[in-house]
Short mmCIF file of C-alpha atoms and ligand atoms in Angstrom, two decimals:
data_model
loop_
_atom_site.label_atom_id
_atom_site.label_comp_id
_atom_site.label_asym_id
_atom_site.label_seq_id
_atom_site.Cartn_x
_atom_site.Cartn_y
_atom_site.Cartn_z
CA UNK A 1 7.27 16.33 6.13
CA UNK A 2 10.44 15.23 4.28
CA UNK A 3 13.77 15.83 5.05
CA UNK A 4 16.89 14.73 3.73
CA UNK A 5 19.71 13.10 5.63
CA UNK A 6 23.07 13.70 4.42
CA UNK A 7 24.04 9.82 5.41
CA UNK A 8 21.07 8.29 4.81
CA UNK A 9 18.77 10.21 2.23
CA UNK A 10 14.94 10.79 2.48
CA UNK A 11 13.00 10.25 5.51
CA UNK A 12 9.80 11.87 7.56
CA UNK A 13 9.27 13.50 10.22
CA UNK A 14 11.86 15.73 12.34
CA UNK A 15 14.86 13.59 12.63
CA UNK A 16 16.67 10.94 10.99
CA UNK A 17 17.14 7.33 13.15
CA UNK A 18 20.66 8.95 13.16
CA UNK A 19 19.48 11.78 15.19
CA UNK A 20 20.54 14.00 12.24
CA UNK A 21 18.05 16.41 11.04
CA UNK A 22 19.15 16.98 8.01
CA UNK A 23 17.44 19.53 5.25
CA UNK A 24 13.89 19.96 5.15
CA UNK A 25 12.56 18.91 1.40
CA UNK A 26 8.60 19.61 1.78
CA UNK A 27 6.49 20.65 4.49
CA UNK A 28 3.67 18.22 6.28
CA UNK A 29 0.76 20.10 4.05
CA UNK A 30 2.50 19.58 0.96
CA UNK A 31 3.59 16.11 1.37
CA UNK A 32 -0.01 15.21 2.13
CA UNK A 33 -1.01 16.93 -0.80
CA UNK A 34 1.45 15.24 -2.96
CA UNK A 35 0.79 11.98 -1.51
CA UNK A 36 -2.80 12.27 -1.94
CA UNK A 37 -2.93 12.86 -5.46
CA UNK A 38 0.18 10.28 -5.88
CA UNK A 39 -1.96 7.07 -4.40
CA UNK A 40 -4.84 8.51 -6.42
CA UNK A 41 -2.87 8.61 -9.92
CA UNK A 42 -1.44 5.49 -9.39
CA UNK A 43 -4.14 3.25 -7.62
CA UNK A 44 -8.06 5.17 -8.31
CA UNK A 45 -7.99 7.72 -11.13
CA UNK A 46 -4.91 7.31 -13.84
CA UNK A 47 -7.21 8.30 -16.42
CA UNK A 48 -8.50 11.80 -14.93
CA UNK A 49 -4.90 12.96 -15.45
CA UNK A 50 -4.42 10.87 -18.71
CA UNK A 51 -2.27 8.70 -17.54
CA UNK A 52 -1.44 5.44 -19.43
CA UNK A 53 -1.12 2.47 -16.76
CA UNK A 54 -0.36 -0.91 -17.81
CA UNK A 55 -1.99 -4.45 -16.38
CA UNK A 56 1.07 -4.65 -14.00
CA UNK A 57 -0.10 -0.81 -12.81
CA UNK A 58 3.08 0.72 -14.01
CA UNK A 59 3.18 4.33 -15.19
CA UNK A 60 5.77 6.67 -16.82
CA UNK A 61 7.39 8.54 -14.27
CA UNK A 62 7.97 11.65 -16.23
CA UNK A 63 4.44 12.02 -17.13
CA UNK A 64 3.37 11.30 -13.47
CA UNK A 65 5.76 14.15 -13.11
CA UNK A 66 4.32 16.53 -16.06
CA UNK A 67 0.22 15.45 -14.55
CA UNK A 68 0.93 16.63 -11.08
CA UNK A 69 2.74 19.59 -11.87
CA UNK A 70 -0.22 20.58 -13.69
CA UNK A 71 -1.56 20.84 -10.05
CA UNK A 72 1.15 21.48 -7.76
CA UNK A 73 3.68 23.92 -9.31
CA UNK A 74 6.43 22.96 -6.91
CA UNK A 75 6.16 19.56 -7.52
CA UNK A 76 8.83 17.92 -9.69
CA UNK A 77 10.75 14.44 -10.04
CA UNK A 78 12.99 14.67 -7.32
CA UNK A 79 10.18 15.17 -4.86
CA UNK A 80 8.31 12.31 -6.12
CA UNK A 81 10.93 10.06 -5.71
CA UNK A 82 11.75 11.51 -2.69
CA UNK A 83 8.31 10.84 -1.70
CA UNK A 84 8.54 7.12 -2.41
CA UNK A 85 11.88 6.30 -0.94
CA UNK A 86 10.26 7.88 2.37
CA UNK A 87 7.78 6.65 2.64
CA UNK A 88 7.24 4.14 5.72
CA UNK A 89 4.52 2.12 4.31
CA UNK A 90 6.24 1.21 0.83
CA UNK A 91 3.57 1.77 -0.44
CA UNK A 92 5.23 2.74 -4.50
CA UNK A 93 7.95 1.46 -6.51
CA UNK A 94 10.13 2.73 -9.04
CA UNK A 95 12.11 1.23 -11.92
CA UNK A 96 13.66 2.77 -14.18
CA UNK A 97 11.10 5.05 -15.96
CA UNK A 98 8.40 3.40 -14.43
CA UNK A 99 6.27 4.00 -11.12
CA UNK A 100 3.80 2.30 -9.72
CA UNK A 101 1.61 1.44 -6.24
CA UNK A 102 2.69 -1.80 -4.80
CA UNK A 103 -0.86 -2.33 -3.77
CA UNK A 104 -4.35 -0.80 -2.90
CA UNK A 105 -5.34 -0.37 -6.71
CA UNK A 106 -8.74 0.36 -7.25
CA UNK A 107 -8.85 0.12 -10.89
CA UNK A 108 -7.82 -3.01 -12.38
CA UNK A 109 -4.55 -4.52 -12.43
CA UNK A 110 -2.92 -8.15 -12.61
CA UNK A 111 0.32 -7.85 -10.48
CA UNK A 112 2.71 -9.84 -10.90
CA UNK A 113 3.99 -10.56 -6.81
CA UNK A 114 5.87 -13.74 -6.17
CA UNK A 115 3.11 -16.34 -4.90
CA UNK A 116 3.00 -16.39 -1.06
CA UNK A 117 4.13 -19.22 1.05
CA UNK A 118 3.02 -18.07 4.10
CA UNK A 119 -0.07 -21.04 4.83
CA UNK A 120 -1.89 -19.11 7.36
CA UNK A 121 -2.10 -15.27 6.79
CA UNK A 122 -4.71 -12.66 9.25
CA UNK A 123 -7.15 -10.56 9.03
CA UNK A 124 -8.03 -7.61 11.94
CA UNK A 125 -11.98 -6.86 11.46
CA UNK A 126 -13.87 -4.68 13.42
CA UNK A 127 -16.56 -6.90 14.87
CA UNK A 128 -19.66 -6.29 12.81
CA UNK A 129 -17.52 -6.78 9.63
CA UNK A 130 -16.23 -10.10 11.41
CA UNK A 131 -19.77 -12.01 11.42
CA UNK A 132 -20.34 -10.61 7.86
CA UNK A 133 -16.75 -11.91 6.43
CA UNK A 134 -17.34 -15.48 8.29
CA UNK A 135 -21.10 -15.47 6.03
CA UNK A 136 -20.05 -13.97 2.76
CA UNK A 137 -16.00 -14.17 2.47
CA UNK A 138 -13.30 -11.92 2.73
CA UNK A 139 -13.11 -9.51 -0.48
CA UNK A 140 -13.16 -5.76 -1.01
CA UNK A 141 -15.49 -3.36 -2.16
CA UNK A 142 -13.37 -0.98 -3.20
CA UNK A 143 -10.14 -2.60 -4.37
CA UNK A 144 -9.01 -5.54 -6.86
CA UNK A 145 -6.96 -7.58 -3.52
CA UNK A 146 -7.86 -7.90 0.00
CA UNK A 147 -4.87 -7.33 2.02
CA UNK A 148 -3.74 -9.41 4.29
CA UNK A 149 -0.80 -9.43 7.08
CA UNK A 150 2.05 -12.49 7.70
CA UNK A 151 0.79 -12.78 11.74
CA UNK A 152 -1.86 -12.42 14.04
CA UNK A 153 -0.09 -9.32 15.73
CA UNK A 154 0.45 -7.33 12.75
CA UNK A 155 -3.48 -8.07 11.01
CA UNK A 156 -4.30 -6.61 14.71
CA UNK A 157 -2.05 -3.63 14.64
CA UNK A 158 -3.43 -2.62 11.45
CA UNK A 159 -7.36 -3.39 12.07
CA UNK A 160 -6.24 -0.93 14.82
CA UNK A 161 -6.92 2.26 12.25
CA UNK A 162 -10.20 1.02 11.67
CA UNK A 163 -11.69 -0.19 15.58
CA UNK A 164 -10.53 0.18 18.49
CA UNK A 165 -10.56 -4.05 19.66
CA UNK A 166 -9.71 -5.57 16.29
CA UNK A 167 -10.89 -9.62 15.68
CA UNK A 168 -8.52 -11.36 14.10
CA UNK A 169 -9.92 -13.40 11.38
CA UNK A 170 -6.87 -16.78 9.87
CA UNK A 171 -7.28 -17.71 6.49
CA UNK A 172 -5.99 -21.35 5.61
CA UNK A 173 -3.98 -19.67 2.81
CA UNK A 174 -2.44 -22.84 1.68
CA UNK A 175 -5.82 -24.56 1.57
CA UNK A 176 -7.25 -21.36 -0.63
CA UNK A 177 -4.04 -21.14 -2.66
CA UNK A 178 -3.94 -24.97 -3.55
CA UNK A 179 -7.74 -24.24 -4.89
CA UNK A 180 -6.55 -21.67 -7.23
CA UNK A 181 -7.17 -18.55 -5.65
CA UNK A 182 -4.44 -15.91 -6.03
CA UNK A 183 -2.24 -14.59 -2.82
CA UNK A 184 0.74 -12.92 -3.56
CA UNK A 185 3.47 -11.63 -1.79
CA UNK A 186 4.08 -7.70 -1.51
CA UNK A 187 6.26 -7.33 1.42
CA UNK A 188 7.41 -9.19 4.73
CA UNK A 189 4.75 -8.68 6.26
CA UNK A 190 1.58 -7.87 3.27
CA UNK A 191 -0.08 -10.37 1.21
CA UNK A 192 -2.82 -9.43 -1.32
CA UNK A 193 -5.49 -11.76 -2.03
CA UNK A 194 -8.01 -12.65 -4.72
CA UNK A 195 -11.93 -12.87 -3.05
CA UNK A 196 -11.38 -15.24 -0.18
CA UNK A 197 -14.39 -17.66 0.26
CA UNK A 198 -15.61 -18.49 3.90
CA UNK A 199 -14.78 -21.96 3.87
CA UNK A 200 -10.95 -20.86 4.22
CA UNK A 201 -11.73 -18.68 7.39
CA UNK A 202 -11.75 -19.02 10.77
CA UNK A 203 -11.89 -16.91 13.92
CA UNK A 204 -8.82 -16.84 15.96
CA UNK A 205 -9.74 -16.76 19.66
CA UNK A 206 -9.29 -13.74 21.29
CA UNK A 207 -6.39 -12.93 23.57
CA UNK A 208 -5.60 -16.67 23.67
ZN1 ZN B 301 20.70 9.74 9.00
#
């Protein structure tokens, strides 16, 4: 759910870090609801709910607005934005008139991240993806970037929602990034990668 905090504005769950618990915004249903059909406009289907999105995946934030209320009645502005300064993955931005996903974009967009400087960056694969990365490279099948964490702990935290004993797979970014291919950075702790060839991967022992 989101709540509002009268010191601190939007946040999830039941109370603020304050301990305040503020004014309840939208229920858990509904903000999954939202949510879902927020990633979808702005990363996988734009064009079902003729949206216009530009090469840098930004889109108009009142006709985000007009699309989903189309769907959800009680969805308007304020919730949306509310819904992106909540949410604890960063996963949008907004500037001005303009929204868009930071990343996971599965139609195709050219963002425009500062480069990373990060030279070795992680990946947490469950182990039958592991051997098939180390043959074939790391890339997606369903997005434009691979993502890709700052450190070893955090690449494991997150292969966490997909197996239970994550293998944590070091790319030589620098090496990769000095041969052209793309990394940029989206956060402190998220990359996003161009295709990743094998030769710039390596397994990092486990539990070393
Ligand atoms: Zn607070």
């Amino acid at each position: 759910m989101i709540r509002r905090c009268p010191e601190h504005g939007f946040f999830r769950g039941e109370v603020c870090p304050c301990g305040e618990p503020g004014q309840i915004l939208l229920d858990d249903e509904r903000t999954e609801k939202l949510g879902r059909l927020v990633a979808g406009a702005l990363r996988h289907f734009p064009d079902d709910l003729g949206l216009a999105i530009d090469s840098r995946g930004w889109v108009d934030l009142d006709s985000l607005t007009k699309a989903i209320r189309t769907r959800y009645h009680w969805a308007d502005k304020d919730l949306l934005i509310a819904l992106v300064q909540s949410d604890p993955k960063k996963r949008y931005e907004i500037e001005e008139r303009y929204i868009r996903a930071r990343y996971g974009h599965s139609v195709d967009v050219d963002l425009d991240y500062p480069m990373n400087t990060v030279p070795a960056l992680y990946y947490g694969a469950s182990e039958e993806e592991a051997g098939r990365i180390l043959e074939v490279g790391l890339k997606s099948a369903s997005q434009r970037y691979v993502h890709l964490s700052t450190t070893s702990e955090k690449a494991w935290f997150v292969g966490t929602f997909r197996t239970k004993i994550p293998i944590i797979i070091e790319v030589d970014a620098q090496a990769a990034q000095n041969d052209g291919i793309t990394m940029m950075t989206v956060s402190e702790e998220i990359v996003i990668s161009e295709n990743i060839p094998p030769i710039y991967l390596n397994l990092v022992s486990a539990e070393g």
